[in-house]
Amino acid sequence: ETGVTQTPRHLVMGMTNKKSLKCEQHLGHNAMYWYKQSAKKPLELMFVYSLEERVENNSVPSRFSPECPNSSHLFLHLHTLQPEDSALYLCASSQENDRADSPLHFGNGTRLTVT
Amino acid sequence: AQKITQTQPGMFVQEKEAVTLDCTYDTSDQSYGLFWYKQPSSGEMIFLIYQGSYDEQNATEGRYSLNFQKARKSANLVISASQLGDSAMYFCAMRGLQGGSEKLVFGKGTKLTVNP
């Protein structure tokens, strides 16, 4: 298996639930990212990990909690979400975090609906 | 602050014709990278092409080419010989140095529809 894999593809959860999104990259990259894509808005960067260390937290509410146990895996733990958190959540990886010429490679995303 | 502007919410093109998707950017960085991504209805963001700010030649990748005009701060994507499978959202993005981390900033996208 190659590329960036995200599970689940779709998730429906209530506001009191706890769930986790999973991302796995098979590209040997050193950096991983979580992006949020809402309707009619540009992609929003949420978190950046470089060599398993969080280097960016883009003012994301604490109900979103990332975890990067190793350079190949990235999780986004969700709890007590709000309906406005419904969106497509995209995971990405890149060879380096700090180079302008290093493209990001994205997964298929998890379509999250909060009811 | 960095900003990407895509002024075309939607574009239509006939199959086998060429189409240009516009992108302008704003940055104070001297060194930066410009990217185009394709997002089909399935949701995956597919990397298409990259242009470095110091590259003198326009980037090309198969049917994709990037018309880079640095003085105008534009990085338009040209798709030649459009195919039905090219129907998707297209995002222009830029990566430059912001606070020590090379963030990728996206435009709002252009929805391309290829008609048979």
PDB file of C-alpha atoms in Angstrom:
ATOM      1  CA  GLU A   1       0.000   0.000   0.000  1.00  0.00           C
ATOM      2  CA  THR A   2       1.324   3.419  -0.928  1.00  0.00           C
ATOM      3  CA  GLY A   3       0.478   7.041  -0.269  1.00  0.00           C
ATOM      4  CA  VAL A   4      -1.558   8.479   2.559  1.00  0.00           C
ATOM      5  CA  THR A   5      -4.460   6.479   3.968  1.00  0.00           C
ATOM      6  CA  GLN A   6      -7.205   7.885   6.153  1.00  0.00           C
ATOM      7  CA  THR A   7      -9.854   6.020   8.110  1.00  0.00           C
ATOM      8  CA  PRO A   8     -12.745   6.141   8.421  1.00  0.00           C
ATOM      9  CA  ARG A   9     -13.916   7.711   5.152  1.00  0.00           C
ATOM     10  CA  HIS A  10     -17.163   8.841   6.737  1.00  0.00           C
ATOM     11  CA  LEU A  11     -18.072   9.467  10.362  1.00  0.00           C
ATOM     12  CA  VAL A  12     -21.289  10.594  11.999  1.00  0.00           C
ATOM     13  CA  MET A  13     -21.112  11.421  15.671  1.00  0.00           C
ATOM     14  CA  GLY A  14     -23.171  13.097  18.342  1.00  0.00           C
ATOM     15  CA  MET A  15     -21.927  16.060  20.281  1.00  0.00           C
ATOM     16  CA  THR A  16     -21.207  13.953  23.347  1.00  0.00           C
ATOM     17  CA  ASN A  17     -19.297  11.200  21.553  1.00  0.00           C
ATOM     18  CA  LYS A  18     -15.564  10.562  21.486  1.00  0.00           C
ATOM     19  CA  LYS A  19     -14.043   9.349  18.254  1.00  0.00           C
ATOM     20  CA  SER A  20     -10.667   9.310  16.538  1.00  0.00           C
ATOM     21  CA  LEU A  21      -9.523   9.859  12.977  1.00  0.00           C
ATOM     22  CA  LYS A  22      -6.537   7.877  11.792  1.00  0.00           C
ATOM     23  CA  CYS A  23      -3.946   8.690   9.174  1.00  0.00           C
ATOM     24  CA  GLU A  24      -1.076   6.545   7.935  1.00  0.00           C
ATOM     25  CA  GLN A  25       1.583   7.461   5.387  1.00  0.00           C
ATOM     26  CA  HIS A  26       3.753   5.002   3.496  1.00  0.00           C
ATOM     27  CA  LEU A  27       5.982   7.573   1.810  1.00  0.00           C
ATOM     28  CA  GLY A  28       8.774   7.777   4.343  1.00  0.00           C
ATOM     29  CA  HIS A  29       7.976  11.428   5.024  1.00  0.00           C
ATOM     30  CA  ASN A  30       9.047  13.320   8.117  1.00  0.00           C
ATOM     31  CA  ALA A  31       6.149  15.745   8.492  1.00  0.00           C
ATOM     32  CA  MET A  32       2.410  15.187   8.868  1.00  0.00           C
ATOM     33  CA  TYR A  33      -0.495  17.599   8.884  1.00  0.00           C
ATOM     34  CA  TRP A  34      -4.184  17.892   9.661  1.00  0.00           C
ATOM     35  CA  TYR A  35      -6.304  20.217   7.540  1.00  0.00           C
ATOM     36  CA  LYS A  36      -9.976  21.103   7.822  1.00  0.00           C
ATOM     37  CA  GLN A  37     -12.008  21.772   4.692  1.00  0.00           C
ATOM     38  CA  SER A  38     -15.394  23.411   5.232  1.00  0.00           C
ATOM     39  CA  ALA A  39     -17.832  24.285   2.494  1.00  0.00           C
ATOM     40  CA  LYS A  40     -16.897  27.421   0.556  1.00  0.00           C
ATOM     41  CA  LYS A  41     -13.828  28.119   2.688  1.00  0.00           C
ATOM     42  CA  PRO A  42     -10.134  27.619   1.939  1.00  0.00           C
ATOM     43  CA  LEU A  43      -8.421  24.702   3.554  1.00  0.00           C
ATOM     44  CA  GLU A  44      -7.436  25.498   7.110  1.00  0.00           C
ATOM     45  CA  LEU A  45      -4.259  24.154   8.626  1.00  0.00           C
ATOM     46  CA  MET A  46      -4.909  22.680  12.071  1.00  0.00           C
ATOM     47  CA  PHE A  47      -1.750  20.894  13.210  1.00  0.00           C
ATOM     48  CA  VAL A  48       1.752  20.163  11.965  1.00  0.00           C
ATOM     49  CA  TYR A  49       4.057  17.444  13.230  1.00  0.00           C
ATOM     50  CA  SER A  50       7.690  17.169  12.273  1.00  0.00           C
ATOM     51  CA  LEU A  51       9.544  14.025  13.328  1.00  0.00           C
ATOM     52  CA  GLU A  52       6.722  13.244  15.763  1.00  0.00           C
ATOM     53  CA  GLU A  53       6.985  16.611  17.462  1.00  0.00           C
ATOM     54  CA  ARG A  54       4.173  19.115  17.198  1.00  0.00           C
ATOM     55  CA  VAL A  55       5.510  22.273  15.585  1.00  0.00           C
ATOM     56  CA  GLU A  56       2.286  24.068  14.817  1.00  0.00           C
ATOM     57  CA  ASN A  57      -1.051  24.418  16.532  1.00  0.00           C
ATOM     58  CA  ASN A  58      -3.114  26.854  14.566  1.00  0.00           C
ATOM     59  CA  SER A  59      -5.435  28.110  17.334  1.00  0.00           C
ATOM     60  CA  VAL A  60      -7.521  24.959  17.194  1.00  0.00           C
ATOM     61  CA  PRO A  61     -10.126  24.375  19.962  1.00  0.00           C
ATOM     62  CA  SER A  62      -9.116  21.851  22.595  1.00  0.00           C
ATOM     63  CA  ARG A  63     -11.939  19.513  21.576  1.00  0.00           C
ATOM     64  CA  PHE A  64      -9.534  18.491  18.790  1.00  0.00           C
ATOM     65  CA  SER A  65      -6.518  16.637  20.145  1.00  0.00           C
ATOM     66  CA  PRO A  66      -3.788  15.353  17.808  1.00  0.00           C
ATOM     67  CA  GLU A  67      -1.435  12.482  18.463  1.00  0.00           C
ATOM     68  CA  CYS A  68       1.613  11.422  16.490  1.00  0.00           C
ATOM     69  CA  PRO A  69       3.070   8.210  17.945  1.00  0.00           C
ATOM     70  CA  ASN A  70       5.600   7.801  15.113  1.00  0.00           C
ATOM     71  CA  SER A  71       6.471   9.405  11.796  1.00  0.00           C
ATOM     72  CA  SER A  72       4.038   7.172   9.890  1.00  0.00           C
ATOM     73  CA  HIS A  73       0.906   7.592  11.982  1.00  0.00           C
ATOM     74  CA  LEU A  74      -1.202  10.567  12.945  1.00  0.00           C
ATOM     75  CA  PHE A  75      -4.439  10.646  14.896  1.00  0.00           C
ATOM     76  CA  LEU A  76      -7.029  13.309  15.569  1.00  0.00           C
ATOM     77  CA  HIS A  77      -9.018  12.649  18.721  1.00  0.00           C
ATOM     78  CA  LEU A  78     -12.440  14.255  18.829  1.00  0.00           C
ATOM     79  CA  HIS A  79     -14.651  14.935  21.840  1.00  0.00           C
ATOM     80  CA  THR A  80     -17.690  17.121  22.579  1.00  0.00           C
ATOM     81  CA  LEU A  81     -17.719  18.511  19.038  1.00  0.00           C
ATOM     82  CA  GLN A  82     -20.130  21.117  17.731  1.00  0.00           C
ATOM     83  CA  PRO A  83     -22.253  20.954  14.557  1.00  0.00           C
ATOM     84  CA  GLU A  84     -20.018  23.607  12.966  1.00  0.00           C
ATOM     85  CA  ASP A  85     -17.139  21.128  13.187  1.00  0.00           C
ATOM     86  CA  SER A  86     -18.775  19.110  10.422  1.00  0.00           C
ATOM     87  CA  ALA A  87     -16.288  19.169   7.541  1.00  0.00           C
ATOM     88  CA  LEU A  88     -13.845  17.147   5.500  1.00  0.00           C
ATOM     89  CA  TYR A  89     -10.692  16.474   7.510  1.00  0.00           C
ATOM     90  CA  LEU A  90      -7.635  15.910   5.396  1.00  0.00           C
ATOM     91  CA  CYS A  91      -4.370  14.405   6.485  1.00  0.00           C
ATOM     92  CA  ALA A  92      -1.188  15.132   4.569  1.00  0.00           C
ATOM     93  CA  SER A  93       2.502  14.369   4.720  1.00  0.00           C
ATOM     94  CA  SER A  94       5.637  15.881   3.248  1.00  0.00           C
ATOM     95  CA  GLN A  95       9.295  15.041   3.120  1.00  0.00           C
ATOM     96  CA  GLU A  96      10.240  18.091   5.130  1.00  0.00           C
ATOM     97  CA  ASN A  97       8.301  20.580   7.187  1.00  0.00           C
ATOM     98  CA  ASP A  98      10.544  23.540   6.563  1.00  0.00           C
ATOM     99  CA  ARG A  99      11.155  23.602   2.821  1.00  0.00           C
ATOM    100  CA  ALA A 100       9.141  25.627   0.349  1.00  0.00           C
ATOM    101  CA  ASP A 101       9.653  23.082  -2.436  1.00  0.00           C
ATOM    102  CA  SER A 102       8.368  20.055  -0.544  1.00  0.00           C
ATOM    103  CA  PRO A 103       4.845  19.251  -1.766  1.00  0.00           C
ATOM    104  CA  LEU A 104       2.221  17.853   0.543  1.00  0.00           C
ATOM    105  CA  HIS A 105       0.619  14.548  -0.310  1.00  0.00           C
ATOM    106  CA  PHE A 106      -2.923  14.177   0.924  1.00  0.00           C
ATOM    107  CA  GLY A 107      -5.177  11.321   1.884  1.00  0.00           C
ATOM    108  CA  ASN A 108      -8.796  10.895   0.778  1.00  0.00           C
ATOM    109  CA  GLY A 109     -10.098  12.627   3.854  1.00  0.00           C
ATOM    110  CA  THR A 110     -12.688  11.797   6.501  1.00  0.00           C
ATOM    111  CA  ARG A 111     -16.113  13.339   5.986  1.00  0.00           C
ATOM    112  CA  LEU A 112     -17.276  14.193   9.503  1.00  0.00           C
ATOM    113  CA  THR A 113     -20.871  15.028  10.391  1.00  0.00           C
ATOM    114  CA  VAL A 114     -21.701  16.164  13.913  1.00  0.00           C
ATOM    115  CA  THR A 115     -25.350  15.825  14.868  1.00  0.00           C
TER     116      THR A 115
ATOM    117  CA  ALA B   1       0.702  37.524   5.430  1.00  0.00           C
ATOM    118  CA  GLN B   2       0.445  35.249   2.460  1.00  0.00           C
ATOM    119  CA  LYS B   3      -2.648  35.092   0.317  1.00  0.00           C
ATOM    120  CA  ILE B   4      -3.824  33.126  -2.689  1.00  0.00           C
ATOM    121  CA  THR B   5      -6.619  34.438  -4.907  1.00  0.00           C
ATOM    122  CA  GLN B   6      -8.534  32.349  -7.405  1.00  0.00           C
ATOM    123  CA  THR B   7     -11.088  34.592  -9.079  1.00  0.00           C
ATOM    124  CA  GLN B   8     -12.937  31.918 -11.063  1.00  0.00           C
ATOM    125  CA  PRO B   9     -15.428  29.998  -8.925  1.00  0.00           C
ATOM    126  CA  GLY B  10     -16.323  27.845 -11.922  1.00  0.00           C
ATOM    127  CA  MET B  11     -15.019  27.172 -15.409  1.00  0.00           C
ATOM    128  CA  PHE B  12     -16.383  25.180 -18.325  1.00  0.00           C
ATOM    129  CA  VAL B  13     -14.380  23.698 -21.187  1.00  0.00           C
ATOM    130  CA  GLN B  14     -15.104  21.413 -24.083  1.00  0.00           C
ATOM    131  CA  GLU B  15     -13.391  18.061 -24.166  1.00  0.00           C
ATOM    132  CA  LYS B  16     -10.028  18.155 -25.991  1.00  0.00           C
ATOM    133  CA  GLU B  17      -9.690  21.929 -25.642  1.00  0.00           C
ATOM    134  CA  ALA B  18      -7.213  23.761 -23.418  1.00  0.00           C
ATOM    135  CA  VAL B  19      -8.235  25.716 -20.325  1.00  0.00           C
ATOM    136  CA  THR B  20      -6.443  28.195 -18.074  1.00  0.00           C
ATOM    137  CA  LEU B  21      -7.211  28.450 -14.379  1.00  0.00           C
ATOM    138  CA  ASP B  22      -6.136  31.717 -12.795  1.00  0.00           C
ATOM    139  CA  CYS B  23      -4.167  32.167  -9.615  1.00  0.00           C
ATOM    140  CA  THR B  24      -2.573  35.251  -8.110  1.00  0.00           C
ATOM    141  CA  TYR B  25      -0.645  35.383  -4.897  1.00  0.00           C
ATOM    142  CA  ASP B  26       0.693  37.854  -2.421  1.00  0.00           C
ATOM    143  CA  THR B  27       3.776  37.376  -0.307  1.00  0.00           C
ATOM    144  CA  SER B  28       6.730  39.276   1.045  1.00  0.00           C
ATOM    145  CA  ASP B  29       8.926  36.172   1.044  1.00  0.00           C
ATOM    146  CA  GLN B  30      11.821  36.055  -1.422  1.00  0.00           C
ATOM    147  CA  SER B  31      11.718  32.291  -1.657  1.00  0.00           C
ATOM    148  CA  TYR B  32       8.495  30.373  -2.019  1.00  0.00           C
ATOM    149  CA  GLY B  33       6.879  27.504  -3.834  1.00  0.00           C
ATOM    150  CA  LEU B  34       3.652  27.437  -5.823  1.00  0.00           C
ATOM    151  CA  PHE B  35       1.530  24.324  -6.169  1.00  0.00           C
ATOM    152  CA  TRP B  36      -1.610  23.191  -7.897  1.00  0.00           C
ATOM    153  CA  TYR B  37      -3.835  20.459  -6.537  1.00  0.00           C
ATOM    154  CA  LYS B  38      -6.834  18.654  -8.010  1.00  0.00           C
ATOM    155  CA  GLN B  39      -9.694  17.496  -5.809  1.00  0.00           C
ATOM    156  CA  PRO B  40     -12.201  15.136  -7.431  1.00  0.00           C
ATOM    157  CA  SER B  41     -15.555  14.507  -5.813  1.00  0.00           C
ATOM    158  CA  SER B  42     -13.963  11.619  -3.902  1.00  0.00           C
ATOM    159  CA  GLY B  43     -12.202  14.189  -1.717  1.00  0.00           C
ATOM    160  CA  GLU B  44      -8.536  13.341  -2.184  1.00  0.00           C
ATOM    161  CA  MET B  45      -6.220  16.276  -2.895  1.00  0.00           C
ATOM    162  CA  ILE B  46      -3.960  15.251  -5.753  1.00  0.00           C
ATOM    163  CA  PHE B  47      -0.679  17.096  -6.245  1.00  0.00           C
ATOM    164  CA  LEU B  48      -0.325  18.189  -9.883  1.00  0.00           C
ATOM    165  CA  ILE B  49       2.575  20.572 -10.367  1.00  0.00           C
ATOM    166  CA  TYR B  50       5.142  22.701  -8.558  1.00  0.00           C
ATOM    167  CA  GLN B  51       6.891  25.974  -9.450  1.00  0.00           C
ATOM    168  CA  GLY B  52       9.726  27.440  -7.415  1.00  0.00           C
ATOM    169  CA  SER B  53      10.023  31.191  -7.118  1.00  0.00           C
ATOM    170  CA  TYR B  54      13.566  31.096  -8.486  1.00  0.00           C
ATOM    171  CA  ASP B  55      12.814  28.741 -11.343  1.00  0.00           C
ATOM    172  CA  GLU B  56      13.316  30.551 -14.623  1.00  0.00           C
ATOM    173  CA  GLN B  57      11.369  28.090 -16.713  1.00  0.00           C
ATOM    174  CA  ASN B  58       7.684  27.346 -16.388  1.00  0.00           C
ATOM    175  CA  ALA B  59       6.961  23.960 -14.879  1.00  0.00           C
ATOM    176  CA  THR B  60       5.326  21.271 -16.980  1.00  0.00           C
ATOM    177  CA  GLU B  61       3.935  17.863 -16.041  1.00  0.00           C
ATOM    178  CA  GLY B  62       2.289  16.003 -18.870  1.00  0.00           C
ATOM    179  CA  ARG B  63      -0.836  17.919 -19.881  1.00  0.00           C
ATOM    180  CA  TYR B  64      -0.348  20.410 -17.048  1.00  0.00           C
ATOM    181  CA  SER B  65       1.786  23.514 -17.306  1.00  0.00           C
ATOM    182  CA  LEU B  66       2.175  26.442 -14.994  1.00  0.00           C
ATOM    183  CA  ASN B  67       2.310  29.912 -16.501  1.00  0.00           C
ATOM    184  CA  PHE B  68       4.480  31.686 -13.937  1.00  0.00           C
ATOM    185  CA  GLN B  69       4.733  35.470 -14.148  1.00  0.00           C
ATOM    186  CA  LYS B  70       6.683  36.558 -11.110  1.00  0.00           C
ATOM    187  CA  ALA B  71       6.363  40.300 -11.625  1.00  0.00           C
ATOM    188  CA  ARG B  72       2.603  39.979 -11.818  1.00  0.00           C
ATOM    189  CA  LYS B  73       2.542  37.442  -8.989  1.00  0.00           C
ATOM    190  CA  SER B  74       0.493  35.037 -11.008  1.00  0.00           C
ATOM    191  CA  ALA B  75       0.746  31.266 -11.387  1.00  0.00           C
ATOM    192  CA  ASN B  76      -1.939  30.130 -13.772  1.00  0.00           C
ATOM    193  CA  LEU B  77      -2.514  26.458 -14.497  1.00  0.00           C
ATOM    194  CA  VAL B  78      -2.959  25.436 -18.108  1.00  0.00           C
ATOM    195  CA  ILE B  79      -4.547  22.077 -18.870  1.00  0.00           C
ATOM    196  CA  SER B  80      -4.164  21.012 -22.468  1.00  0.00           C
ATOM    197  CA  ALA B  81      -6.413  18.548 -24.292  1.00  0.00           C
ATOM    198  CA  SER B  82      -9.030  18.437 -21.524  1.00  0.00           C
ATOM    199  CA  GLN B  83     -10.525  15.100 -20.618  1.00  0.00           C
ATOM    200  CA  LEU B  84     -13.803  14.274 -18.881  1.00  0.00           C
ATOM    201  CA  GLY B  85     -11.799  13.015 -15.919  1.00  0.00           C
ATOM    202  CA  ASP B  86     -10.361  16.485 -15.444  1.00  0.00           C
ATOM    203  CA  SER B  87     -13.694  17.646 -14.009  1.00  0.00           C
ATOM    204  CA  ALA B  88     -12.872  18.524 -10.394  1.00  0.00           C
ATOM    205  CA  MET B  89     -11.995  21.327  -8.012  1.00  0.00           C
ATOM    206  CA  TYR B  90      -8.576  22.851  -8.578  1.00  0.00           C
ATOM    207  CA  PHE B  91      -6.672  24.594  -5.831  1.00  0.00           C
ATOM    208  CA  CYS B  92      -3.702  26.887  -6.107  1.00  0.00           C
ATOM    209  CA  ALA B  93      -1.438  26.916  -3.073  1.00  0.00           C
ATOM    210  CA  MET B  94       1.725  28.589  -1.913  1.00  0.00           C
ATOM    211  CA  ARG B  95       4.344  27.605   0.571  1.00  0.00           C
ATOM    212  CA  GLY B  96       6.660  30.136   2.084  1.00  0.00           C
ATOM    213  CA  LEU B  97       8.312  30.859   5.362  1.00  0.00           C
ATOM    214  CA  GLN B  98       5.860  31.941   8.049  1.00  0.00           C
ATOM    215  CA  GLY B  99       7.093  32.082  11.582  1.00  0.00           C
ATOM    216  CA  GLY B 100       9.754  29.470  10.952  1.00  0.00           C
ATOM    217  CA  SER B 101       7.393  26.873   9.520  1.00  0.00           C
ATOM    218  CA  GLU B 102       6.732  26.456   5.829  1.00  0.00           C
ATOM    219  CA  LYS B 103       2.949  26.640   5.747  1.00  0.00           C
ATOM    220  CA  LEU B 104       0.930  25.697   2.695  1.00  0.00           C
ATOM    221  CA  VAL B 105      -1.756  28.313   2.077  1.00  0.00           C
ATOM    222  CA  PHE B 106      -4.629  27.494  -0.287  1.00  0.00           C
ATOM    223  CA  GLY B 107      -6.955  29.531  -2.451  1.00  0.00           C
ATOM    224  CA  LYS B 108     -10.706  28.939  -2.473  1.00  0.00           C
ATOM    225  CA  GLY B 109     -10.529  26.833  -5.600  1.00  0.00           C
ATOM    226  CA  THR B 110     -12.027  26.714  -9.090  1.00  0.00           C
ATOM    227  CA  LYS B 111     -14.557  24.104 -10.118  1.00  0.00           C
ATOM    228  CA  LEU B 112     -13.748  22.856 -13.604  1.00  0.00           C
ATOM    229  CA  THR B 113     -16.359  21.085 -15.660  1.00  0.00           C
ATOM    230  CA  VAL B 114     -15.338  19.365 -18.874  1.00  0.00           C
ATOM    231  CA  ASN B 115     -18.194  18.939 -21.322  1.00  0.00           C
ATOM    232  CA  PRO B 116     -18.300  16.107 -23.895  1.00  0.00           C
TER     233      PRO B 116
END
